[in-house]
Short mmCIF file of C-alpha atoms and ligand atoms in Angstrom, two decimals:
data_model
loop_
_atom_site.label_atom_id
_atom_site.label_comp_id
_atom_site.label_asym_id
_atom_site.label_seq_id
_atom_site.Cartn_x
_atom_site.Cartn_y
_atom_site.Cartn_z
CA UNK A 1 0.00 0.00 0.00
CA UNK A 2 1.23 3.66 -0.78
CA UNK A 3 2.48 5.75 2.16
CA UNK A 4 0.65 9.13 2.71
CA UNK A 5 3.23 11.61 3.50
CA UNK A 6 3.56 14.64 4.77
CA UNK A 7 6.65 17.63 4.38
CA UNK A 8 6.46 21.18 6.38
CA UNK A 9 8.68 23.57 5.83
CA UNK A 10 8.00 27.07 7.60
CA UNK A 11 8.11 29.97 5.22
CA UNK A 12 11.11 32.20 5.90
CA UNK A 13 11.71 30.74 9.21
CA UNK A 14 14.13 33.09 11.01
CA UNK A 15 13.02 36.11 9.15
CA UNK A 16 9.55 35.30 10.26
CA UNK A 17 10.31 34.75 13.59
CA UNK A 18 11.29 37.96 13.80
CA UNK A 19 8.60 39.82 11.95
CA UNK A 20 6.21 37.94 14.48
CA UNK A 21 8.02 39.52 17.21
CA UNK A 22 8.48 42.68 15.69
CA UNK A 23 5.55 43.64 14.03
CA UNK A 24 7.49 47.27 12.38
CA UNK A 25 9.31 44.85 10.67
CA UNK A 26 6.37 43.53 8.65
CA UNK A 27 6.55 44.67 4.92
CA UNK A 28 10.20 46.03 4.84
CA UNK A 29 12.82 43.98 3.57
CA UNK A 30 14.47 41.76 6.39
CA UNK A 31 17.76 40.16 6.10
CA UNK A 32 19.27 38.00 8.43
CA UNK A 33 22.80 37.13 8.26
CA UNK A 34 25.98 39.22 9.16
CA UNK A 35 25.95 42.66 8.92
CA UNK A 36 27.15 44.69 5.88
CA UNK A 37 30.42 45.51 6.48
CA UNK A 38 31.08 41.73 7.97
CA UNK A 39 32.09 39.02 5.57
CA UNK A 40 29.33 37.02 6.60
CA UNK A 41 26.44 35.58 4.30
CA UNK A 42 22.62 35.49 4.58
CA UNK A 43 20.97 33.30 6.40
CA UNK A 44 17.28 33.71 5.11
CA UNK A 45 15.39 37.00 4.22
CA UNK A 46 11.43 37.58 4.36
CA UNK A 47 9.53 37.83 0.55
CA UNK A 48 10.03 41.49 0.53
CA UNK A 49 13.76 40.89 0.21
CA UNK A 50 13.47 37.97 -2.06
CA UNK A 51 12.35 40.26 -4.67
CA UNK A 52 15.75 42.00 -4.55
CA UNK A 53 17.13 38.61 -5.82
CA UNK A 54 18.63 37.79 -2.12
CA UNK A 55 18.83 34.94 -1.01
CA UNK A 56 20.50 31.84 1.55
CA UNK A 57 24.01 31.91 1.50
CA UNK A 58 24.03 35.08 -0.80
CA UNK A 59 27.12 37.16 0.95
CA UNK A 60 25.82 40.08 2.73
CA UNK A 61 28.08 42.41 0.92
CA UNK A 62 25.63 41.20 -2.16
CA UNK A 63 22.82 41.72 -0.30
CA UNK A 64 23.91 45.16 0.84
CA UNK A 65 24.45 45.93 -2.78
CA UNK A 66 21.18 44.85 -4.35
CA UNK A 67 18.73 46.26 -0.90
CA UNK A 68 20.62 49.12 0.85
CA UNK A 69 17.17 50.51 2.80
CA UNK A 70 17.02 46.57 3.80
CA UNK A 71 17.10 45.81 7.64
CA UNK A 72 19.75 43.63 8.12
CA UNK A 73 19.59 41.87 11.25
CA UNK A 74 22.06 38.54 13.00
CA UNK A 75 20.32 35.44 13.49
CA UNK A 76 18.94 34.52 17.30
CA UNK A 77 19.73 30.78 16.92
CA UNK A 78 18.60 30.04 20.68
CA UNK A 79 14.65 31.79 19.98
CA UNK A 80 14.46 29.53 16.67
CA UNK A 81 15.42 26.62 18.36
CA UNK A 82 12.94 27.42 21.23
CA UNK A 83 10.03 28.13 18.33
CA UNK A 84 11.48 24.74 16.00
CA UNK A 85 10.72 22.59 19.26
CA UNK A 86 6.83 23.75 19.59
CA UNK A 87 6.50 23.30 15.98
CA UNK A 88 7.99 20.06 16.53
CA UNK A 89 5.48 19.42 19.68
CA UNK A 90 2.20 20.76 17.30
CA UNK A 91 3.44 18.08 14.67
CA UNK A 92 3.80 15.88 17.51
CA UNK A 93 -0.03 15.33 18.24
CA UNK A 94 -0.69 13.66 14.81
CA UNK A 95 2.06 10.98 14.55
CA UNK A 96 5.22 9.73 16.19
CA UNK A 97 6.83 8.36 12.97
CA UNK A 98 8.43 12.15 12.43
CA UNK A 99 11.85 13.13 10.82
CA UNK A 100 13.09 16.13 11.56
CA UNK A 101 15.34 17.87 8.77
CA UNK A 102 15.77 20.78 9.98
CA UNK A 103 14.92 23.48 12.93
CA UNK A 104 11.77 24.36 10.26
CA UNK A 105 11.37 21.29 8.24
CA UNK A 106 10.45 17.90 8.52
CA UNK A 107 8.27 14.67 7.43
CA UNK A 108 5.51 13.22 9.17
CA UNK A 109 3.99 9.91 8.20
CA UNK A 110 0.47 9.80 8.50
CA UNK A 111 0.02 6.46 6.83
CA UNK A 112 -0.86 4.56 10.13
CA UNK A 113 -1.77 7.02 12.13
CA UNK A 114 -4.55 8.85 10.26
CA UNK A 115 -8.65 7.93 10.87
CA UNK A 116 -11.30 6.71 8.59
CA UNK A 117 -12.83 9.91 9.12
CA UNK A 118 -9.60 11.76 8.05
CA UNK A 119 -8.40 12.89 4.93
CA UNK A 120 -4.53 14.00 4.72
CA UNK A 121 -6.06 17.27 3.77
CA UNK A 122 -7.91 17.63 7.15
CA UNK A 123 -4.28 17.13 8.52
CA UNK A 124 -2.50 19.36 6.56
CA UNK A 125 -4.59 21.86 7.03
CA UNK A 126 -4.71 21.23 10.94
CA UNK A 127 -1.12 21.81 11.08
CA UNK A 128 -1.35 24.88 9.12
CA UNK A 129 -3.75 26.16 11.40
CA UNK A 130 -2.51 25.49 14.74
CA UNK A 131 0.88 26.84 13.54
CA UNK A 132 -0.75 30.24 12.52
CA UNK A 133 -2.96 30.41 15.30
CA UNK A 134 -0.74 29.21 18.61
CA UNK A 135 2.95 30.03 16.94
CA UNK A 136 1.45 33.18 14.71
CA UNK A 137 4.15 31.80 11.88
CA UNK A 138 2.69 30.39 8.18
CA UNK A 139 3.92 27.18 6.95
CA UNK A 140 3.76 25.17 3.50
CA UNK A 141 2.89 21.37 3.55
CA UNK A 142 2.71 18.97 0.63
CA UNK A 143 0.72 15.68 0.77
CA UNK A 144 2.90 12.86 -0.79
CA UNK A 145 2.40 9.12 -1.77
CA UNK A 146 7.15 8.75 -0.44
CA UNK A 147 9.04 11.49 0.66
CA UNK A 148 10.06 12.87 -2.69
CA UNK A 149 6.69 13.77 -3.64
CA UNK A 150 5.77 15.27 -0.16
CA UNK A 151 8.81 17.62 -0.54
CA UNK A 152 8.04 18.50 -4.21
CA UNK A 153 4.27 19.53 -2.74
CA UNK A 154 5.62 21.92 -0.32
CA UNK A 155 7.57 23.78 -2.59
CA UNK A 156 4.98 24.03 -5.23
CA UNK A 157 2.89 26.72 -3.33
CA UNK A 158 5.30 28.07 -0.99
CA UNK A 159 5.10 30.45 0.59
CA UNK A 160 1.37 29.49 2.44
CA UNK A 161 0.83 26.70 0.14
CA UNK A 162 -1.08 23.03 0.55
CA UNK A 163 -0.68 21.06 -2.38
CA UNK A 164 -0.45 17.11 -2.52
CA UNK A 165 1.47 14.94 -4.92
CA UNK A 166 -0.80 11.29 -4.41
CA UNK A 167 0.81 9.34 -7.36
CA UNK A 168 3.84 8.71 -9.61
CA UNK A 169 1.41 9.65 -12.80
CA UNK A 170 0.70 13.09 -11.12
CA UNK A 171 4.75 13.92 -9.78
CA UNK A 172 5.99 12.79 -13.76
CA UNK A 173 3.82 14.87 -15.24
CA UNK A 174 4.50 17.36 -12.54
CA UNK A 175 8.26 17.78 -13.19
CA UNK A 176 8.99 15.72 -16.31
CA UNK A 177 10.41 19.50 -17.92
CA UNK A 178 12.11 20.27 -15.28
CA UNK A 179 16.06 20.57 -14.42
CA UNK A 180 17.50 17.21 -13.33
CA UNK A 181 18.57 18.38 -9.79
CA UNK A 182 14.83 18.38 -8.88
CA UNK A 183 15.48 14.78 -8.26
CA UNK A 184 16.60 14.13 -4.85
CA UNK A 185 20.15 13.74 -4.51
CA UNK A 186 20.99 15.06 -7.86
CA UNK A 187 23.22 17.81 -6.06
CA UNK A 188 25.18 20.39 -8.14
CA UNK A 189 28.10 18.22 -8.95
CA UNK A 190 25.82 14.97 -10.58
CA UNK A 191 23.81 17.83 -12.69
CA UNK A 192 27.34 18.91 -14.00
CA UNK A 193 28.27 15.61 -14.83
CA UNK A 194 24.59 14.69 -16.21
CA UNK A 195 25.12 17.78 -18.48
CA UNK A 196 28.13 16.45 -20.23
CA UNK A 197 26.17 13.55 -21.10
CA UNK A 198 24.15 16.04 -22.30
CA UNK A 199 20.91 15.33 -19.96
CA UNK A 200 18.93 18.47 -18.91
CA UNK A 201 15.66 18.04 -17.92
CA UNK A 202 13.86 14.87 -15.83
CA UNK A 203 12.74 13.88 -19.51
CA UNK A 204 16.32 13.80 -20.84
CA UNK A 205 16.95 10.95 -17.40
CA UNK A 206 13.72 8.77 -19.20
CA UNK A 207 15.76 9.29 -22.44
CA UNK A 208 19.16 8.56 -21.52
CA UNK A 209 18.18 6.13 -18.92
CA UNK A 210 20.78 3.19 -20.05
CA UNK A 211 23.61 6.04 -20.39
CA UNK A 212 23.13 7.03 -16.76
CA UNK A 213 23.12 3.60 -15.40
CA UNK A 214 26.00 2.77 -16.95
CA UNK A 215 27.87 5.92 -15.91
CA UNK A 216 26.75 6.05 -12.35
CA UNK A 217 26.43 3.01 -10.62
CA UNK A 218 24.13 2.51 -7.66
CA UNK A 219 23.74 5.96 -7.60
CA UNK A 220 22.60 5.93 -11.20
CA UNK A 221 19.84 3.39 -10.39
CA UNK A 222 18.69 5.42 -7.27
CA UNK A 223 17.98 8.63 -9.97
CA UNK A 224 16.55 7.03 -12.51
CA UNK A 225 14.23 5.28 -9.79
CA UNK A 226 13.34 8.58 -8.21
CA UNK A 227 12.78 10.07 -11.71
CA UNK A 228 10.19 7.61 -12.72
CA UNK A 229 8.51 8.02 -9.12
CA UNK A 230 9.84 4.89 -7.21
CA UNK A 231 10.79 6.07 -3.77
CA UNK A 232 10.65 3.54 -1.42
CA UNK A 233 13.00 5.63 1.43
CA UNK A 234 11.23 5.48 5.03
CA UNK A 235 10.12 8.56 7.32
CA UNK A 236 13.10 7.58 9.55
CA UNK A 237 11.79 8.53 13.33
CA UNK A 238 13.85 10.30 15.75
CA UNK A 239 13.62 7.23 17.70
CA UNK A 240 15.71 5.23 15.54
CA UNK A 241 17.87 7.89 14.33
CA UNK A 242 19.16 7.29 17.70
CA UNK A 243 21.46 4.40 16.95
CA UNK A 244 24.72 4.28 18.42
CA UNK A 245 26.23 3.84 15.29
CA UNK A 246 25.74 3.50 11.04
CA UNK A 247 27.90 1.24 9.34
CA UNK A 248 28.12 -0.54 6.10
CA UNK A 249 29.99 -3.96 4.84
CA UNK A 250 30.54 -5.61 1.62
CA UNK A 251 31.79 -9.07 1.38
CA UNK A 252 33.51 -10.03 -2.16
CA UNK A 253 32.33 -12.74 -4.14
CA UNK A 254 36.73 -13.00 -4.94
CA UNK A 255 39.25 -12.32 -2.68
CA UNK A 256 41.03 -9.26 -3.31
CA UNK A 257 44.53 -8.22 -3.89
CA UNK A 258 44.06 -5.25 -5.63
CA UNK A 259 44.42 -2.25 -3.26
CA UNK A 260 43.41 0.39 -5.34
CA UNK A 261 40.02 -1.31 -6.33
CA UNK A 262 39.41 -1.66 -2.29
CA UNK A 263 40.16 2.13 -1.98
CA UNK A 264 37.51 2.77 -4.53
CA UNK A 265 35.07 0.42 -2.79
CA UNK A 266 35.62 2.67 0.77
CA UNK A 267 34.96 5.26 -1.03
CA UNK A 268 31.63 4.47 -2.65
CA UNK A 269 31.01 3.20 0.69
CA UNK A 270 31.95 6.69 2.18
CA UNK A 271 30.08 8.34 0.18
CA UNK A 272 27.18 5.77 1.24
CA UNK A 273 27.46 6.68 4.83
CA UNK A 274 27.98 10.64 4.38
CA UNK A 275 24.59 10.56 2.82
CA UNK A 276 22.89 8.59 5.55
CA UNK A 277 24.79 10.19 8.59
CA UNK A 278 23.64 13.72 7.04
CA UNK A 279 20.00 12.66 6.84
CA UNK A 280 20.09 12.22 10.69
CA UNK A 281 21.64 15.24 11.24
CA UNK A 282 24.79 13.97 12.88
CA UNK A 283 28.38 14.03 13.12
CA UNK A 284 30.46 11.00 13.36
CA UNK A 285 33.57 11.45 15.63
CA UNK A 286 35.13 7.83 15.61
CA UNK A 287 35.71 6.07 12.21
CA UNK A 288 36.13 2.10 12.47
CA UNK A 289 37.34 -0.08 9.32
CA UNK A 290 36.88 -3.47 9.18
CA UNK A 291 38.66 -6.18 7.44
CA UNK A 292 38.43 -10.22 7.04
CA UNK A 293 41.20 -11.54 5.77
CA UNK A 294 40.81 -14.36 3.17
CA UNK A 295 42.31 -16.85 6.11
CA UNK A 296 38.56 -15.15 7.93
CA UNK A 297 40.82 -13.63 10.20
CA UNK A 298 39.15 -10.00 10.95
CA UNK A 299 40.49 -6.96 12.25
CA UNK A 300 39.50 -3.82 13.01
CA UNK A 301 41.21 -0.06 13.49
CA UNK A 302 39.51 3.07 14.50
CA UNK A 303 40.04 6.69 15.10
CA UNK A 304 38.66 9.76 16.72
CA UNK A 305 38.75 12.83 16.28
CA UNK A 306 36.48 15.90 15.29
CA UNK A 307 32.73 14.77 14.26
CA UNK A 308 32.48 14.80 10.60
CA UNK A 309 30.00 13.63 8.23
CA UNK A 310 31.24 14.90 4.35
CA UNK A 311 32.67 11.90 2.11
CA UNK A 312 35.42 13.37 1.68
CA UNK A 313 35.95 13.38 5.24
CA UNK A 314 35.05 10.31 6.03
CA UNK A 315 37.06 8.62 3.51
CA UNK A 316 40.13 10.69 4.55
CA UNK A 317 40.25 8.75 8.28
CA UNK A 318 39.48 5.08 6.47
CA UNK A 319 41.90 6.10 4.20
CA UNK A 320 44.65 7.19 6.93
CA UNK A 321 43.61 3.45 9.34
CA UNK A 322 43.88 1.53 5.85
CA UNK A 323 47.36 2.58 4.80
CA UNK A 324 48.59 1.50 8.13
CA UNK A 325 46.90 -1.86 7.71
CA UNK A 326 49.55 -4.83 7.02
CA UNK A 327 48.16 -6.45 3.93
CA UNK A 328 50.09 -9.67 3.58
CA UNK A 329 47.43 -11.64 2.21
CA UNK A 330 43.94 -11.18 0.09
CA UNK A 331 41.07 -9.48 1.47
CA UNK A 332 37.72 -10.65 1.64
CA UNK A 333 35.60 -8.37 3.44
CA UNK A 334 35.69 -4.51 4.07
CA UNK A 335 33.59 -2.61 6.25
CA UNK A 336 32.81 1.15 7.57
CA UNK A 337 31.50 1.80 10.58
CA UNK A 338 30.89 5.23 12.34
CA UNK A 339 30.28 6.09 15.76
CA UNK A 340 30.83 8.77 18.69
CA UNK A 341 27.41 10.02 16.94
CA UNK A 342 26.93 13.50 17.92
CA UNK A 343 23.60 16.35 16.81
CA UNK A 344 24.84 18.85 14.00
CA UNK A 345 24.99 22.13 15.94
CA UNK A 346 22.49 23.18 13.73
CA UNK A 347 24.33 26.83 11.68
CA UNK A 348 26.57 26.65 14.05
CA UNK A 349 29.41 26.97 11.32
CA UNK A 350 27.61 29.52 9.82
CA UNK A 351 27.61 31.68 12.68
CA UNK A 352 31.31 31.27 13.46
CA UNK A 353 31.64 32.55 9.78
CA UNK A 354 29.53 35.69 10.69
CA UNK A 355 31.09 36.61 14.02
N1 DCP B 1 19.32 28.73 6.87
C1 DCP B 1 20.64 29.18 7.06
N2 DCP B 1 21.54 29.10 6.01
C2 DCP B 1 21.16 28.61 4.81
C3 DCP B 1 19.83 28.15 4.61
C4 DCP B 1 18.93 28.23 5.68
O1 DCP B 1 20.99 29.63 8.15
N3 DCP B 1 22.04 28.56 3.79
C5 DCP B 1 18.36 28.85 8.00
C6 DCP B 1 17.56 30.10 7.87
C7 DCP B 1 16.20 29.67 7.42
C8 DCP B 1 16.09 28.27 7.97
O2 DCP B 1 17.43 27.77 8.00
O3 DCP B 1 15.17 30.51 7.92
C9 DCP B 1 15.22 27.38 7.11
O4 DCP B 1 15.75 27.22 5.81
P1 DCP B 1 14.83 27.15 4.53
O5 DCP B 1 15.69 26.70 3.43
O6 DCP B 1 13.58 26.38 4.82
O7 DCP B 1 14.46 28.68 4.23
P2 DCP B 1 13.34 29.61 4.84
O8 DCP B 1 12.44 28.87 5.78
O9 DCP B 1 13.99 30.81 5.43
O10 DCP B 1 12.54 30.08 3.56
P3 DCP B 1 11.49 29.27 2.67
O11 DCP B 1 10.20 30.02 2.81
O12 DCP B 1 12.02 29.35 1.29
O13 DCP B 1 11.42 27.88 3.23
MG1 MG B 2 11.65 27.00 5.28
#
C-alpha cells in the first residue's frame, strides 16, 4: 500500500520569527545574516527581500548591494530553536513516525496514524492552522504518496501553500520539464556531470536512462528510480535515528589483492554513509574499518577525532587506518562503521563565519 506523507517547511523561518516579534518589521525587507560591512552571508530574508534577488548563503556584501534601505539583522539561533521545538510538539499530536530535517522542516507519516474519518487534507490543514494560530508563523505542507513527492508539494505553493502529490502519474507529469537536480540527490556536482552527457531536464533521465546507469552506478539506479517516481526511502523517526552507530559492509564474491580497487570500494562506501549520517543530522567522531582476511581472520582499526560527516571526510580517516593496515594476504571483506554520533549544531558553522 502507498504511504501518505507529509513535508512542512516554515516559510522564511528566522526572518519570520522575527517579523512575528516585531511587528514594524512587517513589509520592509528583512535580512538576516551578518551585517554589511562583515564578511558574513545570509541566512534567510522575508519575501520582501526575495524580490531584490537575495537569497540563503548570498554574501551580505551582495545583499547590501542589491537592498541598501534593507534591515539587516544577525540570526537569534537560541529563539528559533525554542520556536522549532513547539513546531515540533504541534506536529507531535498527529504521529510519532516524524523526521526532523531541519529546525523548520520535517516529514511526518500519516500512513498509520490517520482515521477513517480523516483525509490527509484535514491534517495538513490542521497543522497549518494550529501553527498560525498558537505560533502566529505560516507554513507550507505537501501531501505525498514517499518522501520525494511530499517535498516536491511543499515547494509548489510556498510560501502558504497546501498542495499534494498522491501518485507517480501526477509527480511525472509534474516535473517531467524540469532541471535534473529536482530529483533528490541530484546535487550540483551529478547535474554537472549529467550535463556532459548532455541530460537536462527529468525527460532527458527517461531518455538517456541506459547512459546514466551505466555511468553512475548505484547511484545511477537510485535517480533514474526517483525520476520515474519509485521512492521507497522510510520517514526515519527520531527514535531510531538514535542508533549508536551506522555502518556498512561488503563481502567479495573474490578475494582481493588489488588495493586500489578496495580504496575505490571505501569510497563508494563513504560516500554511502555521508549521505545517511547527514539525513540524521549527525556528526560521526570515531571512524572504524573493518577487514576479514581471506584466512577469515578479521580486524579492526579506528580513530577519533572531530565529528564529521562529508565523504570526503570520512574517507580521509578510512583512508589514513587503511594505509597503516599490514596487507600480507587477500582481502575478503571490508567494512565502515561510524560512531561517537553527535547532533549537528544546527548553523553553528555559519555563525562562526559571521562573528
Ligand atoms: N538557513 C541558514 N543558512 C542557509 C539556509 C537556511 O541559516 N544557507 C536557515 C535560515 C532559514 C532556515 O534555515 O530561515 C530554514 O531554511 P529554509 O531553506 O527552509 O528557508 P526559509 O524557511 O527561510 O525560507 P522558505 O520560505 O524558502 O522555506
Ligand atoms: Mg523553510
Amino acid at each position: 500500500m502507498d504511504k501518505i506523507i507529509i513535508h512542512v517547511d516554515m516559510d522564511a523561518f528566522y526572518a519570520a520569527v522575527e517579523m512575528r516579534d516585531d511587528p514594524s518589521l512587517k513589509g520592509k525587507p528583512l535580512i538576516i545574516g551578518g551585517s554589511p560591512d562583515s564578511r558574513g552571508v545570509v541566512a534567510t530574508c522575508n519575501y520582501e527581500a526575495r524580490k531584490y534577488g537575495i537569497h540563503s548563503a548570498m554574501n551580505v556584501k551582495e545583499a547590501y548591494r542589491r537592498c541598501p534601505h534593507g534591515i539587516f539583522m544577525y540570526p537569534d539561533i537560541a529563539k528559533y530553536r525554542a520556536v522549532s521545538d513547539k513546531i515540533h510538539a504541534i506536529w507531535n499530536t498527529y504521529t510519532k513516525k516524524i523526521e526532523y530535517m531541519s529546525l523548520d522542516e520535517g516529514y511526518l507519516d500519516i500512513t498509520d496514524s490517520m482515521t477513517d474519518a480523516q483525509t490527509p487534507f484535514d491534517i495538513a490543514r490542521s497543522i497549518k492552522e494550529r501553527t498560525k494560530t498558537e505560533l502566529g508563523l505560516t507554513c507550507s505542507v505537501g501531501i505525498g504518496y514517499s518522501m520525494m513527492s511530499a517535498k516536491l508539494a511543499s515547494e509548489e505553493k510556498k510560501p502558504d501553500g497546501l498542495y499534494a502529490i498522491l501518485s507517480r502519474e501526477e509527480l511525472i507529469n509534474l516535473i517531467i520539464d524540469r532541471p535534473a537536480d529536482t530529483i533528490y540527490g541530484v546535487g550540483k556536482q551529478t547535474a554537472n556531470r549529467l550535463a556532459e552527457l548532455g541530460i537536462h531536464t527529468v525527460r532527458d533521465i527517461y531518455i538517456h536512462e541506459e547512459r546514466i546507469l551505466s555511468s553512475f552506478k548505484s547511484h545511477g539506479k537510485s535517480i533514474v528510480r526517483l525520476a520515474k517516481g519509485i521512492d521507497e526511502r522510510e520517514v526515519m523517526p527520531y527514535y531510531e535515528s538514535e542508533a549508536k552507530s551506522i555502518g556498512t559492509e561488503h563481502t567479495f564474491e573474490k578475494d582481493i589483492s588489488d588495493m586500489a580497487y578496495l580504496e575505490t570500494e571505501f569510497l563508494a562506501m563513504a560516500k554511502k554513509l555521508s549521505l545517511k549520517i547527514k539525513r540524521r543530522n549527525k556528526f560521526a567522531k570515531t571512524v572504524t574499518i573493518k577487514i576479514t582476511f581471506a584466512d577469515m581472520q578479521t580486524i579492526t582499526r579506528s580513530k577519533t577525532a572531530e565529528g564529521i560527516s562529508d565523504a570526503d571526510k570520512i574517507y580521509e580517516r578510512v583512508k589514513s587506518l587503511f594505509d597503516i593496515v599490514e596487507k600480507d594476504r587477500e582481502i575478503r571483506l571490508i567494512g565502515i562503521s561510524l560512531s561517537g554520533l553527535e547532533d549537528v549544531r544546527y548553523k553553528q558553522l555559519h555563525l562562526e563565519e559571521m562573528l
